[in-house]
mmCIF file of C-alpha atoms and ligand atoms in Angstrom:
data_model
loop_
_atom_site.group_PDB
_atom_site.id
_atom_site.type_symbol
_atom_site.label_atom_id
_atom_site.label_comp_id
_atom_site.label_asym_id
_atom_site.label_seq_id
_atom_site.Cartn_x
_atom_site.Cartn_y
_atom_site.Cartn_z
ATOM 1 C CA MET A 1 -133.173 -65.167 -31.701
ATOM 2 C CA THR A 2 -134.157 -62.763 -28.937
ATOM 3 C CA LYS A 3 -132.346 -59.519 -29.209
ATOM 4 C CA LYS A 4 -130.441 -58.199 -26.213
ATOM 5 C CA VAL A 5 -131.703 -54.954 -24.655
ATOM 6 C CA LEU A 6 -128.737 -52.599 -24.336
ATOM 7 C CA TYR A 7 -130.642 -49.717 -22.797
ATOM 8 C CA GLU A 8 -134.124 -49.204 -21.366
ATOM 9 C CA GLY A 9 -135.332 -45.616 -21.196
ATOM 10 C CA LYS A 10 -138.680 -44.156 -20.176
ATOM 11 C CA ALA A 11 -140.172 -44.195 -23.673
ATOM 12 C CA LYS A 12 -137.725 -46.268 -25.708
ATOM 13 C CA GLN A 13 -135.549 -49.368 -25.691
ATOM 14 C CA LEU A 14 -132.341 -49.970 -27.608
ATOM 15 C CA PHE A 15 -131.509 -53.452 -28.885
ATOM 16 C CA GLU A 16 -128.292 -54.915 -30.263
ATOM 17 C CA THR A 17 -128.092 -56.048 -33.880
ATOM 18 C CA GLU A 18 -125.569 -58.338 -35.590
ATOM 19 C CA LYS A 19 -123.577 -55.266 -36.575
ATOM 20 C CA PRO A 20 -121.647 -53.576 -33.744
ATOM 21 C CA SER A 21 -122.181 -50.178 -35.369
ATOM 22 C CA GLU A 22 -125.997 -50.420 -35.554
ATOM 23 C CA LEU A 23 -128.842 -50.673 -33.031
ATOM 24 C CA ILE A 24 -132.601 -51.004 -33.109
ATOM 25 C CA GLN A 25 -134.551 -48.227 -31.410
ATOM 26 C CA PHE A 26 -137.987 -49.413 -30.183
ATOM 27 C CA PHE A 27 -140.678 -46.850 -29.307
ATOM 28 C CA LYS A 28 -142.849 -47.806 -26.306
ATOM 29 C CA ASP A 29 -146.310 -46.463 -25.460
ATOM 30 C CA ASP A 30 -145.176 -45.206 -22.040
ATOM 31 C CA ALA A 31 -145.784 -41.543 -21.327
ATOM 32 C CA THR A 32 -143.965 -40.045 -18.360
ATOM 33 C CA ALA A 33 -143.628 -36.560 -16.973
ATOM 34 C CA PHE A 34 -142.035 -34.841 -14.006
ATOM 35 C CA ASN A 35 -139.453 -37.571 -13.859
ATOM 36 C CA LYS A 36 -141.818 -40.509 -13.837
ATOM 37 C CA LYS A 37 -143.976 -39.069 -11.038
ATOM 38 C CA LYS A 38 -146.694 -39.257 -13.693
ATOM 39 C CA HIS A 39 -146.784 -42.393 -15.843
ATOM 40 C CA GLU A 40 -149.371 -43.882 -18.215
ATOM 41 C CA ILE A 41 -149.472 -46.207 -21.166
ATOM 42 C CA ILE A 42 -151.056 -44.470 -24.132
ATOM 43 C CA ASP A 43 -151.992 -46.912 -26.857
ATOM 44 C CA SER A 44 -150.206 -46.268 -30.200
ATOM 45 C CA LYS A 45 -148.111 -43.285 -29.000
ATOM 46 C CA GLY A 46 -144.937 -45.268 -29.774
ATOM 47 C CA VAL A 47 -146.015 -45.907 -33.348
ATOM 48 C CA LEU A 48 -146.804 -42.243 -33.941
ATOM 49 C CA ASN A 49 -143.488 -41.094 -32.454
ATOM 50 C CA ASN A 50 -141.567 -43.632 -34.536
ATOM 51 C CA LEU A 51 -143.173 -42.321 -37.734
ATOM 52 C CA ILE A 52 -142.898 -38.634 -36.824
ATOM 53 C CA SER A 53 -139.277 -38.969 -35.687
ATOM 54 C CA GLU A 54 -138.410 -40.837 -38.907
ATOM 55 C CA PHE A 55 -139.991 -38.054 -40.969
ATOM 56 C CA ILE A 56 -138.113 -35.321 -39.088
ATOM 57 C CA PHE A 57 -134.719 -37.071 -39.064
ATOM 58 C CA THR A 58 -135.029 -37.776 -42.808
ATOM 59 C CA TYR A 59 -135.892 -34.131 -43.479
ATOM 60 C CA LEU A 60 -132.951 -32.972 -41.329
ATOM 61 C CA GLY A 61 -130.603 -35.480 -43.003
ATOM 62 C CA ASN A 62 -131.642 -34.124 -46.401
ATOM 63 C CA ASN A 63 -130.714 -30.687 -45.081
ATOM 64 C CA ASN A 64 -127.181 -31.589 -43.981
ATOM 65 C CA ILE A 65 -127.829 -32.426 -40.330
ATOM 66 C CA PRO A 66 -126.029 -35.745 -39.751
ATOM 67 C CA ASN A 67 -128.105 -38.090 -37.611
ATOM 68 C CA HIS A 68 -128.454 -41.667 -36.423
ATOM 69 C CA PHE A 69 -131.530 -42.696 -38.467
ATOM 70 C CA ILE A 70 -130.962 -45.477 -41.030
ATOM 71 C CA GLU A 71 -134.365 -47.018 -41.824
ATOM 72 C CA ARG A 72 -137.716 -47.991 -40.340
ATOM 73 C CA LEU A 73 -137.962 -51.726 -39.591
ATOM 74 C CA SER A 74 -141.499 -52.006 -38.229
ATOM 75 C CA PRO A 75 -144.246 -49.719 -36.886
ATOM 76 C CA ARG A 76 -142.335 -49.346 -33.603
ATOM 77 C CA GLU A 77 -138.736 -49.967 -34.625
ATOM 78 C CA GLN A 78 -136.053 -48.123 -36.496
ATOM 79 C CA LEU A 79 -132.490 -49.101 -37.349
ATOM 80 C CA ILE A 80 -130.027 -46.488 -36.113
ATOM 81 C CA LYS A 81 -126.296 -45.870 -35.960
ATOM 82 C CA LYS A 82 -124.812 -46.735 -32.582
ATOM 83 C CA VAL A 83 -123.430 -43.679 -30.840
ATOM 84 C CA GLU A 84 -122.038 -42.812 -27.434
ATOM 85 C CA ILE A 85 -124.730 -40.497 -26.111
ATOM 86 C CA ILE A 86 -123.497 -37.177 -24.718
ATOM 87 C CA PRO A 87 -125.354 -37.036 -21.369
ATOM 88 C CA ILE A 88 -126.791 -33.587 -22.055
ATOM 89 C CA GLU A 89 -130.311 -32.574 -23.109
ATOM 90 C CA VAL A 90 -129.995 -29.585 -25.428
ATOM 91 C CA VAL A 91 -133.149 -27.462 -25.128
ATOM 92 C CA VAL A 92 -133.910 -24.779 -27.720
ATOM 93 C CA ARG A 93 -136.552 -22.164 -26.848
ATOM 94 C CA ASN A 94 -138.262 -19.655 -29.149
ATOM 95 C CA ILE A 95 -141.195 -18.840 -26.859
ATOM 96 C CA ALA A 96 -141.393 -18.958 -23.057
ATOM 97 C CA ALA A 97 -143.106 -22.126 -21.784
ATOM 98 C CA GLY A 98 -142.708 -24.967 -19.301
ATOM 99 C CA THR A 99 -139.959 -24.920 -16.706
ATOM 100 C CA PHE A 100 -138.561 -21.687 -18.175
ATOM 101 C CA THR A 101 -141.700 -19.746 -17.205
ATOM 102 C CA ASN A 102 -141.541 -21.082 -13.636
ATOM 103 C CA ARG A 103 -137.832 -20.387 -13.293
ATOM 104 C CA PHE A 104 -138.074 -16.749 -14.350
ATOM 105 C CA GLY A 105 -141.689 -15.931 -13.508
ATOM 106 C CA ILE A 106 -142.423 -15.188 -17.165
ATOM 107 C CA GLU A 107 -145.842 -15.637 -18.713
ATOM 108 C CA GLU A 108 -146.252 -18.608 -21.036
ATOM 109 C CA GLY A 109 -146.419 -17.575 -24.695
ATOM 110 C CA LYS A 110 -144.057 -14.620 -24.508
ATOM 111 C CA ASN A 111 -141.724 -14.428 -27.526
ATOM 112 C CA LEU A 112 -138.081 -14.518 -26.498
ATOM 113 C CA PRO A 113 -136.031 -11.668 -28.004
ATOM 114 C CA LYS A 114 -133.550 -14.260 -29.295
ATOM 115 C CA THR A 115 -133.578 -18.028 -29.584
ATOM 116 C CA LEU A 116 -132.185 -19.485 -26.370
ATOM 117 C CA ILE A 117 -130.198 -22.683 -25.878
ATOM 118 C CA GLU A 118 -130.071 -24.397 -22.491
ATOM 119 C CA PHE A 119 -128.353 -27.564 -21.324
ATOM 120 C CA ASN A 120 -129.671 -30.086 -18.817
ATOM 121 C CA LEU A 121 -127.690 -33.007 -17.472
ATOM 122 C CA LYS A 122 -129.395 -36.351 -18.171
ATOM 123 C CA ASP A 123 -129.741 -37.373 -14.541
ATOM 124 C CA ASP A 124 -133.231 -38.487 -13.502
ATOM 125 C CA GLU A 125 -132.275 -38.908 -9.843
ATOM 126 C CA ASN A 126 -131.438 -35.219 -9.634
ATOM 127 C CA ASP A 127 -134.277 -34.045 -11.918
ATOM 128 C CA ASP A 128 -132.069 -33.288 -14.940
ATOM 129 C CA PRO A 129 -130.391 -30.173 -13.494
ATOM 130 C CA LEU A 130 -129.661 -27.143 -15.660
ATOM 131 C CA VAL A 131 -125.910 -26.952 -16.382
ATOM 132 C CA SER A 132 -123.581 -24.436 -18.014
ATOM 133 C CA GLU A 133 -120.934 -24.909 -20.694
ATOM 134 C CA GLU A 134 -118.320 -24.664 -17.931
ATOM 135 C CA HIS A 135 -119.970 -27.550 -16.031
ATOM 136 C CA MET A 136 -119.863 -29.652 -19.197
ATOM 137 C CA LYS A 137 -116.157 -28.980 -19.701
ATOM 138 C CA VAL A 138 -115.120 -29.319 -16.041
ATOM 139 C CA PHE A 139 -117.016 -32.586 -15.515
ATOM 140 C CA GLY A 140 -115.893 -33.872 -18.930
ATOM 141 C CA TRP A 141 -119.425 -34.434 -20.298
ATOM 142 C CA ALA A 142 -118.494 -32.602 -23.508
ATOM 143 C CA LYS A 143 -115.406 -30.849 -24.879
ATOM 144 C CA GLU A 144 -115.399 -27.283 -26.140
ATOM 145 C CA ASN A 145 -115.501 -28.461 -29.784
ATOM 146 C CA ASP A 146 -118.401 -30.823 -29.059
ATOM 147 C CA ILE A 147 -120.330 -27.981 -27.416
ATOM 148 C CA GLU A 148 -119.750 -25.664 -30.381
ATOM 149 C CA THR A 149 -120.892 -28.387 -32.792
ATOM 150 C CA MET A 150 -124.030 -29.121 -30.741
ATOM 151 C CA LYS A 151 -124.907 -25.415 -30.604
ATOM 152 C CA LYS A 152 -124.364 -24.947 -34.334
ATOM 153 C CA TYR A 153 -126.594 -27.933 -35.162
ATOM 154 C CA ALA A 154 -129.188 -26.904 -32.554
ATOM 155 C CA PHE A 155 -129.644 -23.481 -34.204
ATOM 156 C CA GLU A 156 -129.744 -25.017 -37.685
ATOM 157 C CA ILE A 157 -132.290 -27.621 -36.569
ATOM 158 C CA ASN A 158 -134.390 -24.862 -35.013
ATOM 159 C CA ASN A 159 -134.406 -22.909 -38.287
ATOM 160 C CA LEU A 160 -135.257 -25.978 -40.358
ATOM 161 C CA LEU A 161 -137.984 -27.246 -38.023
ATOM 162 C CA SER A 162 -139.521 -23.806 -37.433
ATOM 163 C CA LYS A 163 -139.866 -23.476 -41.244
ATOM 164 C CA LEU A 164 -141.235 -27.009 -41.633
ATOM 165 C CA PHE A 165 -143.882 -26.513 -38.927
ATOM 166 C CA LYS A 166 -144.773 -22.994 -40.055
ATOM 167 C CA LYS A 167 -145.796 -24.420 -43.444
ATOM 168 C CA ILE A 168 -148.359 -26.616 -41.655
ATOM 169 C CA ASN A 169 -149.649 -23.840 -39.418
ATOM 170 C CA ILE A 170 -147.773 -24.955 -36.287
ATOM 171 C CA ILE A 171 -145.519 -22.853 -34.039
ATOM 172 C CA LEU A 172 -142.354 -24.538 -32.770
ATOM 173 C CA VAL A 173 -142.277 -23.204 -29.200
ATOM 174 C CA ASP A 174 -139.332 -25.245 -27.882
ATOM 175 C CA PHE A 175 -137.738 -28.673 -28.182
ATOM 176 C CA LYS A 176 -135.153 -30.998 -26.687
ATOM 177 C CA ILE A 177 -132.492 -32.849 -28.648
ATOM 178 C CA GLU A 178 -129.653 -35.210 -27.840
ATOM 179 C CA PHE A 179 -126.389 -35.823 -29.622
ATOM 180 C CA GLY A 180 -123.945 -38.714 -29.731
ATOM 181 C CA ARG A 181 -120.404 -39.500 -30.777
ATOM 182 C CA TYR A 182 -120.311 -41.771 -33.802
ATOM 183 C CA TYR A 183 -116.917 -43.480 -33.907
ATOM 184 C CA SER A 184 -115.095 -44.756 -36.941
ATOM 185 C CA ASN A 185 -111.336 -45.342 -37.237
ATOM 186 C CA ASN A 186 -110.459 -43.780 -33.851
ATOM 187 C CA HIS A 187 -112.262 -40.623 -34.807
ATOM 188 C CA TYR A 188 -115.740 -39.431 -33.937
ATOM 189 C CA ASP A 189 -118.335 -37.141 -35.442
ATOM 190 C CA ILE A 190 -121.077 -35.529 -33.381
ATOM 191 C CA ILE A 191 -124.451 -36.557 -34.801
ATOM 192 C CA LEU A 192 -128.063 -35.998 -33.795
ATOM 193 C CA ALA A 193 -129.512 -39.020 -31.950
ATOM 194 C CA ASP A 194 -132.525 -40.056 -29.796
ATOM 195 C CA GLU A 195 -135.851 -38.784 -31.232
ATOM 196 C CA ILE A 196 -137.689 -35.641 -32.247
ATOM 197 C CA SER A 197 -141.434 -36.028 -31.794
ATOM 198 C CA PRO A 198 -144.336 -34.320 -30.010
ATOM 199 C CA ASP A 199 -142.940 -35.955 -26.837
ATOM 200 C CA SER A 200 -139.834 -33.781 -27.091
ATOM 201 C CA CYS A 201 -141.208 -30.564 -28.653
ATOM 202 C CA ARG A 202 -143.851 -27.984 -27.804
ATOM 203 C CA LEU A 203 -146.043 -27.488 -30.849
ATOM 204 C CA TRP A 204 -148.937 -25.017 -30.884
ATOM 205 C CA ASP A 205 -151.536 -24.634 -33.607
ATOM 206 C CA MET A 206 -150.881 -21.215 -35.139
ATOM 207 C CA SER A 207 -154.533 -20.206 -35.363
ATOM 208 C CA SER A 208 -155.919 -21.467 -32.040
ATOM 209 C CA ASN A 209 -152.728 -21.961 -29.932
ATOM 210 C CA LYS A 210 -154.026 -25.478 -29.218
ATOM 211 C CA LYS A 211 -151.276 -27.658 -27.764
ATOM 212 C CA LEU A 212 -150.339 -30.533 -30.082
ATOM 213 C CA ASP A 213 -147.650 -32.115 -27.885
ATOM 214 C CA LYS A 214 -146.907 -33.924 -24.620
ATOM 215 C CA ASP A 215 -148.202 -30.996 -22.545
ATOM 216 C CA ARG A 216 -151.626 -32.586 -23.238
ATOM 217 C CA PHE A 217 -150.454 -35.408 -20.963
ATOM 218 C CA ARG A 218 -148.374 -33.316 -18.506
ATOM 219 C CA ARG A 219 -151.330 -30.976 -17.918
ATOM 220 C CA ASN A 220 -154.135 -33.566 -18.098
ATOM 221 C CA LEU A 221 -155.705 -31.950 -21.167
ATOM 222 C CA GLY A 222 -156.634 -35.271 -22.840
ATOM 223 C CA GLY A 223 -156.607 -35.955 -26.575
ATOM 224 C CA LEU A 224 -152.896 -36.740 -26.844
ATOM 225 C CA ILE A 225 -153.217 -39.323 -29.615
ATOM 226 C CA GLU A 226 -155.578 -37.097 -31.621
ATOM 227 C CA ALA A 227 -153.045 -34.251 -31.333
ATOM 228 C CA TYR A 228 -150.066 -36.426 -32.413
ATOM 229 C CA LYS A 229 -152.160 -37.758 -35.321
ATOM 230 C CA GLU A 230 -152.984 -34.185 -36.293
ATOM 231 C CA VAL A 231 -149.256 -33.341 -36.438
ATOM 232 C CA ALA A 232 -148.522 -36.490 -38.479
ATOM 233 C CA THR A 233 -151.414 -35.847 -40.863
ATOM 234 C CA ARG A 234 -150.344 -32.245 -41.448
ATOM 235 C CA LEU A 235 -146.821 -33.546 -42.204
ATOM 236 C CA LYS A 236 -148.506 -35.905 -44.733
ATOM 237 C CA ILE A 237 -147.198 -38.998 -42.947
ATOM 238 C CA ASP A 238 -149.023 -42.162 -44.034
ATOM 239 C CA LEU A 239 -151.038 -43.421 -41.030
ATOM 240 C CA SER A 240 -152.982 -46.125 -42.882
ATOM 241 C CA ASP A 241 -151.449 -48.911 -40.728
ATOM 242 C CA ILE A 242 -152.549 -47.510 -37.376
HETATM 243 P P1 TMP B 1 -139.192 -27.825 -20.128
HETATM 244 O O1 TMP B 1 -139.899 -26.541 -20.361
HETATM 245 O O2 TMP B 1 -139.993 -28.826 -19.344
HETATM 246 O O3 TMP B 1 -137.821 -27.637 -19.579
HETATM 247 O O4 TMP B 1 -139.013 -28.512 -21.552
HETATM 248 C C1 TMP B 1 -138.439 -27.853 -22.647
HETATM 249 C C2 TMP B 1 -138.617 -28.723 -23.893
HETATM 250 O O5 TMP B 1 -137.844 -29.904 -23.797
HETATM 251 C C3 TMP B 1 -140.048 -29.195 -24.126
HETATM 252 O O6 TMP B 1 -140.305 -29.174 -25.519
HETATM 253 C C4 TMP B 1 -140.073 -30.603 -23.622
HETATM 254 C C5 TMP B 1 -138.665 -31.078 -23.836
HETATM 255 N N1 TMP B 1 -138.224 -31.990 -22.799
HETATM 256 C C6 TMP B 1 -138.030 -33.332 -23.094
HETATM 257 O O7 TMP B 1 -138.247 -33.746 -24.224
HETATM 258 N N2 TMP B 1 -137.590 -34.160 -22.103
HETATM 259 C C7 TMP B 1 -137.348 -33.755 -20.848
HETATM 260 O O8 TMP B 1 -136.939 -34.535 -20.010
HETATM 261 C C8 TMP B 1 -137.566 -32.370 -20.548
HETATM 262 C C9 TMP B 1 -137.321 -31.852 -19.167
HETATM 263 C C10 TMP B 1 -137.991 -31.543 -21.543
HETATM 264 N N1 LIG B 2 -138.213 -35.914 -17.881
HETATM 265 C C1 LIG B 2 -139.662 -36.027 -17.992
HETATM 266 C C2 LIG B 2 -140.067 -37.408 -17.480
HETATM 267 O O1 LIG B 2 -140.096 -37.653 -16.331
HETATM 268 C C3 LIG B 2 -140.121 -35.902 -19.395
HETATM 269 C C4 LIG B 2 -140.877 -34.646 -19.709
HETATM 270 O O2 LIG B 2 -141.482 -33.967 -18.878
HETATM 271 O O3 LIG B 2 -140.906 -34.390 -20.898
HETATM 272 O O4 LIG B 2 -140.404 -38.268 -18.188
#
């Protein structure tokens, strides 16, 4: 039986399963940046992101961060809980990089005095504009309680991931996460969804500052797969199948 595609994103597809409360998340090899202005297929990126995201979601789940991951089904597929995605990209920044440096004219690599959370609307046509908590409430993208829950989890995830990466000599510069509403019995819980991988984080080697993330693609630095494999190997993820 061919499975029905429910959603096609830039780097992933979501398929229906027999259970209404579960989906299959399929990781593609597509790499995009600057809202698809730059697009390439990078062989085996999807497999690496599937494995790295599984590792991170399992670690977060074991540390009381509820999330959508259920189990890996194949090298590119994972079974996940079906959620209603909140259309907001939650970005957590420890060090100035990327669009933040351009926006404020700050040098890349500068430590921020405090961890910063930003929100971007998921809206490719308008280049994912930066939005405030007030925008989220006024437009109805998220309620006050949802926003507080997302912020609480975002800080906790930052602490947990910063510690995890520090142990393997990697600095967590910034990352993007997405949340969803998981419904049961007319009630919902906010849970972490989507993926966390070198596509959605900035990861710098602590000794050399070498970039081990999607900036290798955004900035034409080459060696993306080698960098993702380096992250996976340091996390002790089994790569024998790829
Ligand atoms: P930015 O500096 O480009 O705004 O990105 C901040 C972090 O969020 C960085 O780790 C990359 C990640 N990110 C995504 O995963 N998807 C996106 O669409 C954007 C804009 C950023
Ligand atoms: N939103 C970007 C894109 O066009 C992704 C990124 O730069 O991370 O794919």
